[in-house]
Coordinates of N, CA and C in Angstrom, one line a residue:
X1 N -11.1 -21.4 56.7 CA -11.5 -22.2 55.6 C -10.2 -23.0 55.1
X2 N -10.5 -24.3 55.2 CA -9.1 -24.9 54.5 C -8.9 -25.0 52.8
X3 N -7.6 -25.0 52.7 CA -7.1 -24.6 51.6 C -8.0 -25.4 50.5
X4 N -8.3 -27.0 50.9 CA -8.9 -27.9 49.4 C -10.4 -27.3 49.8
X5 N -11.6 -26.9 50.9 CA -12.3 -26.8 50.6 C -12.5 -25.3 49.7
X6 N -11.2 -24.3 50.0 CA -11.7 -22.9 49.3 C -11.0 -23.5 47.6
X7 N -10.3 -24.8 47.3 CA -10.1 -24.7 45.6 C -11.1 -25.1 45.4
X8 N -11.8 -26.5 45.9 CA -13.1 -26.9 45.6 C -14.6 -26.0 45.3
X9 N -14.3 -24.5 46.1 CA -15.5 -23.7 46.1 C -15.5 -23.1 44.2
X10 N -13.9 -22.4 44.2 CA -13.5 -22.0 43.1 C -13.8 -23.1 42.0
X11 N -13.3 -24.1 41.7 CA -13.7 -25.0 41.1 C -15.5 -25.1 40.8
X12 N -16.0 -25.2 41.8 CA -17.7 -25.0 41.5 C -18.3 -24.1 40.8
X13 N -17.7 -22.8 41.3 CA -18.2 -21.6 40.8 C -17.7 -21.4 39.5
X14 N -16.5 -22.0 38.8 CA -16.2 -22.0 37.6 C -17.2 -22.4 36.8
X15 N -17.6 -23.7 37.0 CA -17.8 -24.6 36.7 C -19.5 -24.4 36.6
X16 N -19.8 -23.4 37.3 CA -21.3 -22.7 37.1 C -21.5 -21.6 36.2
X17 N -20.2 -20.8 36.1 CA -21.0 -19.7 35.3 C -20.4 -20.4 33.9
X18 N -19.3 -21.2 33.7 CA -19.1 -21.8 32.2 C -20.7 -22.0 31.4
X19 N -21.0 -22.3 31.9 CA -22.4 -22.5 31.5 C -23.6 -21.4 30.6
X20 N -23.0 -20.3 31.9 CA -24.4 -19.2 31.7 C -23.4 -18.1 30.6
X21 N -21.9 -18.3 30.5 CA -21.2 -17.8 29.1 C -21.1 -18.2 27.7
X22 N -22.6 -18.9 28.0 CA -22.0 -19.5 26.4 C -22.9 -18.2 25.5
X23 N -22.2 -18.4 24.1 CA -22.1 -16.9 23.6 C -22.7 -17.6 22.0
X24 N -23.1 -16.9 21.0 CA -23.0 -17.2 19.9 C -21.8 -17.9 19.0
X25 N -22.0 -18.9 19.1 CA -20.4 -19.1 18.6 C -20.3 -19.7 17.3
X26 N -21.1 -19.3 16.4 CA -21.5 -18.9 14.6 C -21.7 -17.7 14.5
X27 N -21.2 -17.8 13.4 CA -21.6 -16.6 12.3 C -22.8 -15.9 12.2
X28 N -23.4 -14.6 12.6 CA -24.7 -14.5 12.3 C -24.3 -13.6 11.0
X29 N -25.5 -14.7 10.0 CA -25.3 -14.2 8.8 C -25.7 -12.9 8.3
X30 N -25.4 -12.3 7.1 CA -25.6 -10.9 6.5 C -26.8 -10.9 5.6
X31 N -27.7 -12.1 5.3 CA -28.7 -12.2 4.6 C -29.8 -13.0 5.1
X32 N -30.8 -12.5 4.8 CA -32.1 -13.7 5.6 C -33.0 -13.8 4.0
X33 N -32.8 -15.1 3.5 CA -33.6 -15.8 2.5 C -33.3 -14.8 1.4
X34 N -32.2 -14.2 1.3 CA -31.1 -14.0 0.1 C -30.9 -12.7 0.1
X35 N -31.6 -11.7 1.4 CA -32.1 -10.6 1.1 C -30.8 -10.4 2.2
X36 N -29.7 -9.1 2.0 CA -28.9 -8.4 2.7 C -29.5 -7.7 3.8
X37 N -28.9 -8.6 5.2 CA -29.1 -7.7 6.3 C -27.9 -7.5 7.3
X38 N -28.2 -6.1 8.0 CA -27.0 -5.8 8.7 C -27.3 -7.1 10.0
X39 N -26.0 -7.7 10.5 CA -25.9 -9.2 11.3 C -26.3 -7.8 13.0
X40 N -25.6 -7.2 12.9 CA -26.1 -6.6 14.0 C -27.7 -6.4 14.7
X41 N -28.7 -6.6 13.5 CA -30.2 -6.2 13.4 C -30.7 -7.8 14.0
X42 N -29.8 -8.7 13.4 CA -30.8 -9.9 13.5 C -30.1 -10.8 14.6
X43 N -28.8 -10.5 15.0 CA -28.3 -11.0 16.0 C -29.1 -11.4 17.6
X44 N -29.4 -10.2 18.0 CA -30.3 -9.9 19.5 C -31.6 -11.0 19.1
X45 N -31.8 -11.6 17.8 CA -33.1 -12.7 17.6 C -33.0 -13.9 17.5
X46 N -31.7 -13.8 17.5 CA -30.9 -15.4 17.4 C -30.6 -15.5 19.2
X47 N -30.4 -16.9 19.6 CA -29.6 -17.6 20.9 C -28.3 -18.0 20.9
X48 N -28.0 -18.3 21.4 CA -27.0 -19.1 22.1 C -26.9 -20.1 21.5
X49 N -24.8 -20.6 20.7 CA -25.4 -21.8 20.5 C -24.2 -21.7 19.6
X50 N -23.4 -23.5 19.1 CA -22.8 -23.6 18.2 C -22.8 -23.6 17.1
X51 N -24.1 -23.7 16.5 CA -24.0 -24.3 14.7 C -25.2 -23.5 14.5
X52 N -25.3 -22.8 13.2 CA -26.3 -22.4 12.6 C -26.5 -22.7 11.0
X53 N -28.0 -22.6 10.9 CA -28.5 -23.6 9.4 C -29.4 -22.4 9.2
X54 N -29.3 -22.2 7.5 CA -30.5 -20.9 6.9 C -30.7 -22.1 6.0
X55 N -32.0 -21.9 5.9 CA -32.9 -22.7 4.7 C -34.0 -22.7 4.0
X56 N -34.3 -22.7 2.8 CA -35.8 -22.1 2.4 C -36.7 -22.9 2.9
X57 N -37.8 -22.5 3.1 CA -38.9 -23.1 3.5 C -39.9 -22.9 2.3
X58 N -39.9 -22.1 1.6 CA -41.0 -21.9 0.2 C -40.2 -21.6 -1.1
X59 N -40.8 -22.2 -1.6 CA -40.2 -22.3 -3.8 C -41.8 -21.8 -4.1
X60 N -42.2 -20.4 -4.0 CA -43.4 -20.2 -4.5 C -43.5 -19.2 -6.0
X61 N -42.4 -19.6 -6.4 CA -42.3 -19.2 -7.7 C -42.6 -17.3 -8.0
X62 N -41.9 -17.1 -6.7 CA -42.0 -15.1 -6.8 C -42.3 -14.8 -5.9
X63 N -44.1 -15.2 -6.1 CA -44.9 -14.8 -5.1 C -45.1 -14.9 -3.3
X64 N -44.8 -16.3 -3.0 CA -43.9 -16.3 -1.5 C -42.7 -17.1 -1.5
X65 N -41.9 -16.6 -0.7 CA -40.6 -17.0 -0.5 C -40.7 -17.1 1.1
X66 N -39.3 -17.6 1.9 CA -39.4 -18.3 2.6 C -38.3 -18.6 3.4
X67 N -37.5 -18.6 4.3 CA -36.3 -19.1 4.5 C -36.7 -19.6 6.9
X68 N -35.9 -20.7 6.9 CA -36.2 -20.6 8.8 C -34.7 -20.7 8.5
X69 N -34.2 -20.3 10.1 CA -32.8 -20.1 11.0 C -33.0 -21.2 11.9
X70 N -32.2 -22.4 11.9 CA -31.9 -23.3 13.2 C -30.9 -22.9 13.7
X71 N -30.8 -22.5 14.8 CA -29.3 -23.0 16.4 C -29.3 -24.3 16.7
X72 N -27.9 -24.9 16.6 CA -28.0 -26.3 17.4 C -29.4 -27.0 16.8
X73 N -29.7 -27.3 15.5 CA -30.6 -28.1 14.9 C -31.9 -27.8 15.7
X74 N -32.2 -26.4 16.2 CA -33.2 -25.9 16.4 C -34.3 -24.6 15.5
X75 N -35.3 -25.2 15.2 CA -35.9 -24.1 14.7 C -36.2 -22.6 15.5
X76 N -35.1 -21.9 15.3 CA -35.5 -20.6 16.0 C -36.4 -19.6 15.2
X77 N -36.3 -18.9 14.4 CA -37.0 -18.1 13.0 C -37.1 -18.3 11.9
X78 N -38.6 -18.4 11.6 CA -39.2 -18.3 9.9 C -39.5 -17.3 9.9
X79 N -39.1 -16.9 8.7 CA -39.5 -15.8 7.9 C -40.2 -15.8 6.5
X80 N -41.2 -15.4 6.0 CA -41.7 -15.3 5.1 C -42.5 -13.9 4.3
X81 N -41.9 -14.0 2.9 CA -42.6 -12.9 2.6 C -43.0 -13.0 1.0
X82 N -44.3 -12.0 0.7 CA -45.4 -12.5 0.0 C -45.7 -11.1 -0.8
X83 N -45.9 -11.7 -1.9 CA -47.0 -10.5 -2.9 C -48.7 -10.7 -3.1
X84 N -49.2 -9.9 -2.6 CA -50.4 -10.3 -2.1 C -51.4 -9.2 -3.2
X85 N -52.6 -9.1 -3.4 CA -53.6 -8.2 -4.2 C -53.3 -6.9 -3.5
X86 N -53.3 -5.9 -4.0 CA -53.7 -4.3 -3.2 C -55.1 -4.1 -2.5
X87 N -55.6 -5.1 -2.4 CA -57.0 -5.0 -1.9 C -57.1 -5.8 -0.5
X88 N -55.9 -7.1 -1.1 CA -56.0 -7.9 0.9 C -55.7 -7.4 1.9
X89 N -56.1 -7.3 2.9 CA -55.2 -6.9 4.1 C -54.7 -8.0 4.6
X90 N -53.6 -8.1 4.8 CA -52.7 -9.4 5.4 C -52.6 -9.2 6.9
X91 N -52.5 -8.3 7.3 CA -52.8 -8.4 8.8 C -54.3 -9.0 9.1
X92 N -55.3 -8.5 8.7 CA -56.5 -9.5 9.0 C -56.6 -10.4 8.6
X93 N -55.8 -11.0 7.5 CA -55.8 -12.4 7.3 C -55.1 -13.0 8.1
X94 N -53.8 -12.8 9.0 CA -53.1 -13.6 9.7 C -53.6 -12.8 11.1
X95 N -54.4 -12.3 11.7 CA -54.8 -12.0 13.1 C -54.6 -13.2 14.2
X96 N -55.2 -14.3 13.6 CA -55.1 -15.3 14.7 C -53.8 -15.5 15.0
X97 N -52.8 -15.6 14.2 CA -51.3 -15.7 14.3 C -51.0 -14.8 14.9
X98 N -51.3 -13.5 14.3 CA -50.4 -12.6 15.5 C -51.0 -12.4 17.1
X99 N -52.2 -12.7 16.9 CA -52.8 -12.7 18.7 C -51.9 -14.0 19.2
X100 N -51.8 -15.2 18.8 CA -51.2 -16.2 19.4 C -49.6 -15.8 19.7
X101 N -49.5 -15.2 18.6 CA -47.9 -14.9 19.0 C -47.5 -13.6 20.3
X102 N -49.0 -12.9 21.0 CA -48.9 -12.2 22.1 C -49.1 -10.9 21.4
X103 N -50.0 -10.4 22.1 CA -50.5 -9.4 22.3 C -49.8 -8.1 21.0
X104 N -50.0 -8.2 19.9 CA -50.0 -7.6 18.5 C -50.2 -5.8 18.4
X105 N -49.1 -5.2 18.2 CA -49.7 -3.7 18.7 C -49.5 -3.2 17.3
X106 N -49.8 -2.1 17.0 CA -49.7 -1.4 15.4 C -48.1 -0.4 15.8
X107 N -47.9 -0.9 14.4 CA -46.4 -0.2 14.3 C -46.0 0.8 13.1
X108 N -45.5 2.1 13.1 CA -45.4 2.8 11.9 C -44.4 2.4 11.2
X109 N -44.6 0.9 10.2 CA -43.6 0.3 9.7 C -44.5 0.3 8.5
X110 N -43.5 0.8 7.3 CA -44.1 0.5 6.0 C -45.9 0.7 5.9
X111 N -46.8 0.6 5.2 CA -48.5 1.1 5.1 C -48.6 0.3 6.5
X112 N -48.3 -0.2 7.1 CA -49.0 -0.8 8.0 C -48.4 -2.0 8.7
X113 N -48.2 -2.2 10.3 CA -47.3 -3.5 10.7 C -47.9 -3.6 11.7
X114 N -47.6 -4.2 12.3 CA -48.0 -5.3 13.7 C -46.7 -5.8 14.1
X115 N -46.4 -5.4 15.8 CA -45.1 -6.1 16.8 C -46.4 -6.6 17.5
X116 N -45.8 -7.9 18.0 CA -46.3 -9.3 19.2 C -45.1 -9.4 19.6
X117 N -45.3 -10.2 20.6 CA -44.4 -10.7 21.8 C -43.2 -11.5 21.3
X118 N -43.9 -12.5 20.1 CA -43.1 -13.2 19.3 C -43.1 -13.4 17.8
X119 N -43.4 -12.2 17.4 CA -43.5 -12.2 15.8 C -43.6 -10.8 15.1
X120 N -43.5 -10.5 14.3 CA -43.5 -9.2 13.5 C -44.1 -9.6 12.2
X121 N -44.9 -8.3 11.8 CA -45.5 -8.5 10.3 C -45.8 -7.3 9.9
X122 N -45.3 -6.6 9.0 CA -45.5 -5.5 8.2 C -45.8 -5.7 6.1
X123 N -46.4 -4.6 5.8 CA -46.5 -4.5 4.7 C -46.3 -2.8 3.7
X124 N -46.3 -3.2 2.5 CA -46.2 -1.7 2.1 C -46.4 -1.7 0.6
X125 N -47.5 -1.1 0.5 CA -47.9 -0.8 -1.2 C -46.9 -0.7 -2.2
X126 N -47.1 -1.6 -3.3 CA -45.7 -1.3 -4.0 C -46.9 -1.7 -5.8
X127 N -46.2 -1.5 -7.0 CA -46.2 -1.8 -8.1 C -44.7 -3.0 -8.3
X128 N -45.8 -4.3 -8.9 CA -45.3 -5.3 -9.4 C -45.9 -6.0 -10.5
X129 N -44.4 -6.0 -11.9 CA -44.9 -5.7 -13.3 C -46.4 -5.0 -13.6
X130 N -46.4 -3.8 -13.1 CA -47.2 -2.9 -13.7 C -48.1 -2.6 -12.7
X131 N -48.5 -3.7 -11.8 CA -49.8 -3.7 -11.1 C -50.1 -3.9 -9.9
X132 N -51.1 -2.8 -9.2 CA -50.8 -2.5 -8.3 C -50.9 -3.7 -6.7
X133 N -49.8 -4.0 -5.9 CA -50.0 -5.1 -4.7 C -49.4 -4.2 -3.5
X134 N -49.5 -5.7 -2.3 CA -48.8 -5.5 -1.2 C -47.8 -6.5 -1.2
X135 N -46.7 -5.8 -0.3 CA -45.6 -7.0 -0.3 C -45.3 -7.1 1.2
X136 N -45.7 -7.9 1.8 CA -45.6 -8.4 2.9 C -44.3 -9.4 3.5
X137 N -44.4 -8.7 4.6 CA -43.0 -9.9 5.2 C -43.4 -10.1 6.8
X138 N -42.8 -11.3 7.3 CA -42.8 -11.7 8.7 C -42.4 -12.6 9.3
X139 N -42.0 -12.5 10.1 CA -40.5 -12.7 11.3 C -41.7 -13.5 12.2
X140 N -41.7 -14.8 12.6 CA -41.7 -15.5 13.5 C -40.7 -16.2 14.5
X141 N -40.6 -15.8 15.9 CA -40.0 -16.1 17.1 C -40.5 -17.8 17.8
X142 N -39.4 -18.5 17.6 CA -40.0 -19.6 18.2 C -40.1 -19.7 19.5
X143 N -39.0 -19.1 20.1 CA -39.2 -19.6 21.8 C -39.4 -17.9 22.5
X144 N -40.7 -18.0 23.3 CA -40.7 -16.6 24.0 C -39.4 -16.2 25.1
X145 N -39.5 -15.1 24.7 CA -38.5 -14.2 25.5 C -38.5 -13.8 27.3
X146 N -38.2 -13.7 28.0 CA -38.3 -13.3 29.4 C -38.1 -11.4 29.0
X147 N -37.9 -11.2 28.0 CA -37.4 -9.7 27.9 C -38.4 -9.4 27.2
X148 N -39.6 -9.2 27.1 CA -40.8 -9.0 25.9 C -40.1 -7.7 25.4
X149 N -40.6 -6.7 25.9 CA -40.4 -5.1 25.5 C -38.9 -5.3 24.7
X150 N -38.1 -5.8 25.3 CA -36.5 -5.4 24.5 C -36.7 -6.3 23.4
X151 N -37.2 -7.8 23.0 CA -37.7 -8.4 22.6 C -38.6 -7.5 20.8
X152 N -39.5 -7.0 21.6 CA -40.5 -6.4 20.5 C -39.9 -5.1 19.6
X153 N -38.6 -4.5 20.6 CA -38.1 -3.0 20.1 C -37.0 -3.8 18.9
X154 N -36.6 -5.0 19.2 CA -35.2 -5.7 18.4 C -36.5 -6.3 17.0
X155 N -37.7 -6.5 16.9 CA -38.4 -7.4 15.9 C -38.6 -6.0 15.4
X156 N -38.8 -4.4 15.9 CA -39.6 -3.7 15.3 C -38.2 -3.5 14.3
X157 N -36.8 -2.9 15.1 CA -35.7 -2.8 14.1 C -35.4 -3.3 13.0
X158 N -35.5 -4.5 13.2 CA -35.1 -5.5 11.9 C -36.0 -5.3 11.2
X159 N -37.4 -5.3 11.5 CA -38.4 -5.6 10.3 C -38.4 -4.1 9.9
X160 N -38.1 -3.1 10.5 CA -37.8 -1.9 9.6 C -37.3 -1.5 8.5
X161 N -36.0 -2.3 9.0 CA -34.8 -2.5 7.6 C -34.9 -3.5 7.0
X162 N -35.9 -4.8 7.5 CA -35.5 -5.8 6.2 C -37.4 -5.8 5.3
X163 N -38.2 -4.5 5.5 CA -39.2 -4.5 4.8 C -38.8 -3.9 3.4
X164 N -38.1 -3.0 3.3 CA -38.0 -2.1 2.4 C -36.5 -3.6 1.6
X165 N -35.8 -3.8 2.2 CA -34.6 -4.2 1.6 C -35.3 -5.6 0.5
X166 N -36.3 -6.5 1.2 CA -36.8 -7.4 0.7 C -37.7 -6.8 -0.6
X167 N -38.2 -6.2 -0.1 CA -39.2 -5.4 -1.3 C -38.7 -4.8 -2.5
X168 N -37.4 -4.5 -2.2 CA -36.5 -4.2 -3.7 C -35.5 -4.5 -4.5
X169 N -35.7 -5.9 -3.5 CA -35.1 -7.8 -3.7 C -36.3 -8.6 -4.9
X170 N -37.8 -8.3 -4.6 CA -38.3 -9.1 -5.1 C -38.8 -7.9 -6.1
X171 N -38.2 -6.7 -6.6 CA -38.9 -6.2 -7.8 C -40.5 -5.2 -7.4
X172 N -40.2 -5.2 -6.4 CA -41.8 -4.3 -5.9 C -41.2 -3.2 -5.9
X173 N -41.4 -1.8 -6.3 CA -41.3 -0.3 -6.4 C -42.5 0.1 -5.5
X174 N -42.2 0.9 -4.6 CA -43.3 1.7 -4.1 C -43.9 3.1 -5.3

């Protein structure tokens, strides 16, 4: 092999995996929509990518709140979470959502949760100013994963720790 065709090979192969190393190269933040989270939990949900944007998505005056995550001016995760009656079930009101988001399994997260392929939703009885509700939260994934299972174990993590941490963010006592 001559010497310029083996720098030329080098040079290619450089020049190929540059690509497939690109790494987070922001900050993954310590709070999602004001609420303290460990960056290690929410990291594995975020991509690849230079610049990251957190931003509300709801002013609902208590009752829902709201924040999405862009990469590279991409909407990757909305999140939103809600005080709802003690009588609704919010998983059957958002069913159609979680079947679209892929195949929806029950999870022993707080009274009650749901992992999909691309979304998480849990809830958990609490007292708010005196009276009895649910406080619901949920993590939507915008682009599906090739890794579903590692995927669904990383949505069930997070929303484990950020059900309870939100919930006594917005004043809900179990």
């Amino acid at each position: 092999m001559s010497r310029r065709y083996a720098i030329a090979l080098v040079v290619l192969l450089l020049a190929g995996t540059a690509g497939c190393a690109q790494g987070q190269e922001y900050a993954v933040p310590g709070d999602v929509c004001g609420v303290e989270v460990q960056p290690a939990l929410l990291k594995p949900l975020l991509p690849p990518g230079g610049s990251f944007n957190q931003s509300k998505t709801h002013e609902g005056g208590g009752d829902i709140t709201g924040c999405a995550m862009d990469v590279d001016k991409r909407r990757e995760l909305t999140f939103q979470a809600s005080l709802v009656a003690a009588d609704l079930d919010p998983l059957e009101v958002k069913s159609t959502n979680l079947l679209r988001a892929g195949n929806p399994q029950k999870a022993d997260i707080g009274s009650d949760a749901r992992i999909a392929d691309n979304a998480a939703m849990a809830y958990s009885a609490c007292t708010y100013k005196g009276e009895p509700r649910r406080y619901v939260v949920e993590l939507w994934v915008q682009e599906p994963s090739a890794h579903v299972n590692e995927r669904r174990k990383d949505l069930a993590r997070f929303i484990t720790a950020y059900l309870p941490a939100a919930q006594k963010a917005a004043g809900c006592t179990p």
